[in-house]
mmCIF file of C-alpha atoms in Angstrom:
data_model
loop_
_atom_site.group_PDB
_atom_site.id
_atom_site.type_symbol
_atom_site.label_atom_id
_atom_site.label_comp_id
_atom_site.label_asym_id
_atom_site.label_seq_id
_atom_site.Cartn_x
_atom_site.Cartn_y
_atom_site.Cartn_z
ATOM 1 C CA UNK A 774 115.250 95.832 -42.265
ATOM 2 C CA UNK A 775 116.205 92.953 -44.496
ATOM 3 C CA UNK A 776 113.380 91.534 -46.471
ATOM 4 C CA UNK A 777 113.413 88.591 -49.029
ATOM 5 C CA UNK A 778 110.287 87.822 -50.938
ATOM 6 C CA UNK A 779 110.115 84.823 -53.195
ATOM 7 C CA UNK A 780 107.613 84.244 -55.955
ATOM 8 C CA UNK A 781 107.074 82.094 -59.043
ATOM 9 C CA UNK A 782 106.438 78.719 -57.539
ATOM 10 C CA UNK A 783 103.568 76.473 -58.588
ATOM 11 C CA UNK A 784 102.481 73.134 -59.969
ATOM 12 C CA UNK A 785 104.237 71.846 -63.058
ATOM 13 C CA UNK A 786 104.416 68.556 -64.861
ATOM 14 C CA UNK A 787 107.638 66.521 -64.995
ATOM 15 C CA UNK A 788 109.874 67.916 -67.688
ATOM 16 C CA UNK A 789 108.404 71.403 -67.340
ATOM 17 C CA UNK A 790 109.955 74.688 -66.301
ATOM 18 C CA UNK A 791 109.530 77.393 -63.714
ATOM 19 C CA UNK A 792 111.306 80.645 -62.932
ATOM 20 C CA UNK A 793 111.565 81.657 -59.344
ATOM 21 C CA UNK A 794 112.252 85.277 -58.242
ATOM 22 C CA UNK A 795 113.582 86.679 -55.022
ATOM 23 C CA UNK A 796 113.059 90.468 -54.323
ATOM 24 C CA UNK A 797 115.584 91.774 -51.783
ATOM 25 C CA UNK A 798 115.662 94.958 -49.768
ATOM 26 C CA UNK A 799 117.226 96.422 -46.641
ATOM 27 C CA UNK A 800 120.910 95.721 -47.498
ATOM 28 C CA UNK A 801 123.464 96.344 -50.236
ATOM 29 C CA UNK A 802 122.332 93.632 -52.513
ATOM 30 C CA UNK A 803 125.051 94.054 -55.164
ATOM 31 C CA UNK A 804 127.855 93.451 -52.614
ATOM 32 C CA UNK A 805 126.584 90.206 -51.296
ATOM 33 C CA UNK A 806 126.369 86.542 -52.282
ATOM 34 C CA UNK A 807 122.861 85.082 -52.440
ATOM 35 C CA UNK A 808 121.477 81.578 -52.444
ATOM 36 C CA UNK A 809 118.567 79.428 -53.250
ATOM 37 C CA UNK A 810 117.796 76.576 -50.882
ATOM 38 C CA UNK A 811 114.962 74.076 -50.729
ATOM 39 C CA UNK A 812 113.209 71.848 -48.189
ATOM 40 C CA UNK A 813 111.247 68.836 -49.251
ATOM 41 C CA UNK A 814 108.636 67.274 -46.895
ATOM 42 C CA UNK A 815 110.342 65.434 -44.076
ATOM 43 C CA UNK A 816 113.844 66.468 -45.090
ATOM 44 C CA UNK A 817 116.298 69.135 -44.083
ATOM 45 C CA UNK A 818 116.901 72.350 -45.908
ATOM 46 C CA UNK A 819 119.520 71.991 -48.687
ATOM 47 C CA UNK A 820 121.517 74.250 -50.941
ATOM 48 C CA UNK A 821 120.344 74.439 -54.524
ATOM 49 C CA UNK A 822 122.543 77.179 -55.963
ATOM 50 C CA UNK A 823 124.535 80.225 -54.970
ATOM 51 C CA UNK A 824 125.722 83.280 -56.859
ATOM 52 C CA UNK A 825 128.453 85.603 -55.563
ATOM 53 C CA UNK A 826 128.692 89.368 -55.850
ATOM 54 C CA UNK A 827 131.083 88.741 -58.783
ATOM 55 C CA UNK A 828 128.537 86.457 -60.471
ATOM 56 C CA UNK A 829 130.341 83.161 -59.848
ATOM 57 C CA UNK A 830 127.912 80.300 -59.448
ATOM 58 C CA UNK A 831 127.733 77.030 -57.608
ATOM 59 C CA UNK A 832 125.107 74.368 -57.968
ATOM 60 C CA UNK A 833 124.073 71.194 -56.117
ATOM 61 C CA UNK A 834 124.988 68.092 -58.152
ATOM 62 C CA UNK A 835 121.326 67.216 -58.323
ATOM 63 C CA UNK A 836 120.400 70.339 -60.284
ATOM 64 C CA UNK A 837 123.545 70.892 -62.420
ATOM 65 C CA UNK A 838 122.661 71.298 -66.082
ATOM 66 C CA UNK A 839 118.948 71.865 -65.316
ATOM 67 C CA UNK A 840 118.867 74.956 -63.158
ATOM 68 C CA UNK A 841 120.394 78.328 -63.667
ATOM 69 C CA UNK A 842 120.831 81.043 -61.011
ATOM 70 C CA UNK A 843 121.139 84.719 -61.943
ATOM 71 C CA UNK A 844 120.860 88.121 -60.433
ATOM 72 C CA UNK A 845 120.002 91.588 -61.469
ATOM 73 C CA UNK A 846 121.644 94.163 -59.238
ATOM 74 C CA UNK A 847 119.695 96.999 -60.846
ATOM 75 C CA UNK A 848 116.471 95.425 -59.469
ATOM 76 C CA UNK A 849 117.839 93.878 -56.344
ATOM 77 C CA UNK A 850 116.597 90.635 -57.545
ATOM 78 C CA UNK A 851 117.748 87.028 -57.907
ATOM 79 C CA UNK A 852 116.283 84.293 -60.056
ATOM 80 C CA UNK A 853 116.294 80.584 -60.433
ATOM 81 C CA UNK A 854 115.436 79.173 -63.827
ATOM 82 C CA UNK A 855 114.408 75.556 -63.355
ATOM 83 C CA UNK A 856 114.178 73.359 -66.413
ATOM 84 C CA UNK A 857 113.606 69.637 -66.898
ATOM 85 C CA UNK A 858 111.836 69.461 -63.518
ATOM 86 C CA UNK A 859 111.550 66.121 -61.804
ATOM 87 C CA UNK A 860 109.148 64.963 -59.032
ATOM 88 C CA UNK A 861 112.145 64.945 -56.657
ATOM 89 C CA UNK A 862 112.496 68.681 -57.155
ATOM 90 C CA UNK A 863 109.270 69.177 -55.196
ATOM 91 C CA UNK A 864 109.943 71.329 -52.219
ATOM 92 C CA UNK A 865 109.517 74.809 -50.691
ATOM 93 C CA UNK A 866 112.232 77.004 -52.214
ATOM 94 C CA UNK A 867 113.791 79.709 -50.102
ATOM 95 C CA UNK A 868 115.905 82.771 -50.905
ATOM 96 C CA UNK A 869 118.863 83.290 -48.428
ATOM 97 C CA UNK A 870 121.142 86.063 -47.490
ATOM 98 C CA UNK A 871 123.784 85.708 -44.840
ATOM 99 C CA UNK A 872 125.980 88.289 -43.141
ATOM 100 C CA UNK A 873 128.348 88.019 -40.178
ATOM 101 C CA UNK A 874 126.348 86.535 -37.326
ATOM 102 C CA UNK A 875 122.967 86.332 -38.990
ATOM 103 C CA UNK A 876 121.130 84.506 -41.771
ATOM 104 C CA UNK A 877 117.957 85.744 -43.376
ATOM 105 C CA UNK A 878 115.339 83.718 -45.212
ATOM 106 C CA UNK A 879 112.339 84.570 -47.269
ATOM 107 C CA UNK A 880 108.966 82.972 -46.602
ATOM 108 C CA UNK A 881 109.466 80.368 -49.276
ATOM 109 C CA UNK A 882 107.599 79.471 -52.457
ATOM 110 C CA UNK A 883 106.177 76.030 -53.118
ATOM 111 C CA UNK A 884 107.168 74.012 -56.175
ATOM 112 C CA UNK A 885 105.283 70.883 -56.883
ATOM 113 C CA UNK A 886 106.292 68.691 -59.792
ATOM 114 C CA UNK A 887 103.654 66.121 -60.520
ATOM 115 C CA UNK A 888 101.701 64.597 -63.349
#
């Protein structure tokens, strides 16, 4: 079965960096686009970044120039390097995989940006 497991979240000061990881299993990882989403308290889940099977990347305007999405198909893993973090980046970050008729989410990892 499909499993997505995020890790790497934590508490960081404004301006700091974190690297999130998503370990995927149960499907052909290399053939599929993957995405990072986040949900802040009291808000809906929003797209942060996506990476296609051909390594093309898209970012939310709010994170362009600060975040970088990547993938390692040899490890079935996806990453999100987050730099210059701001308090408004505080959220639970989720890994997402979608196929025809179904969307899969990880359990999420908390990122808190605070002094």
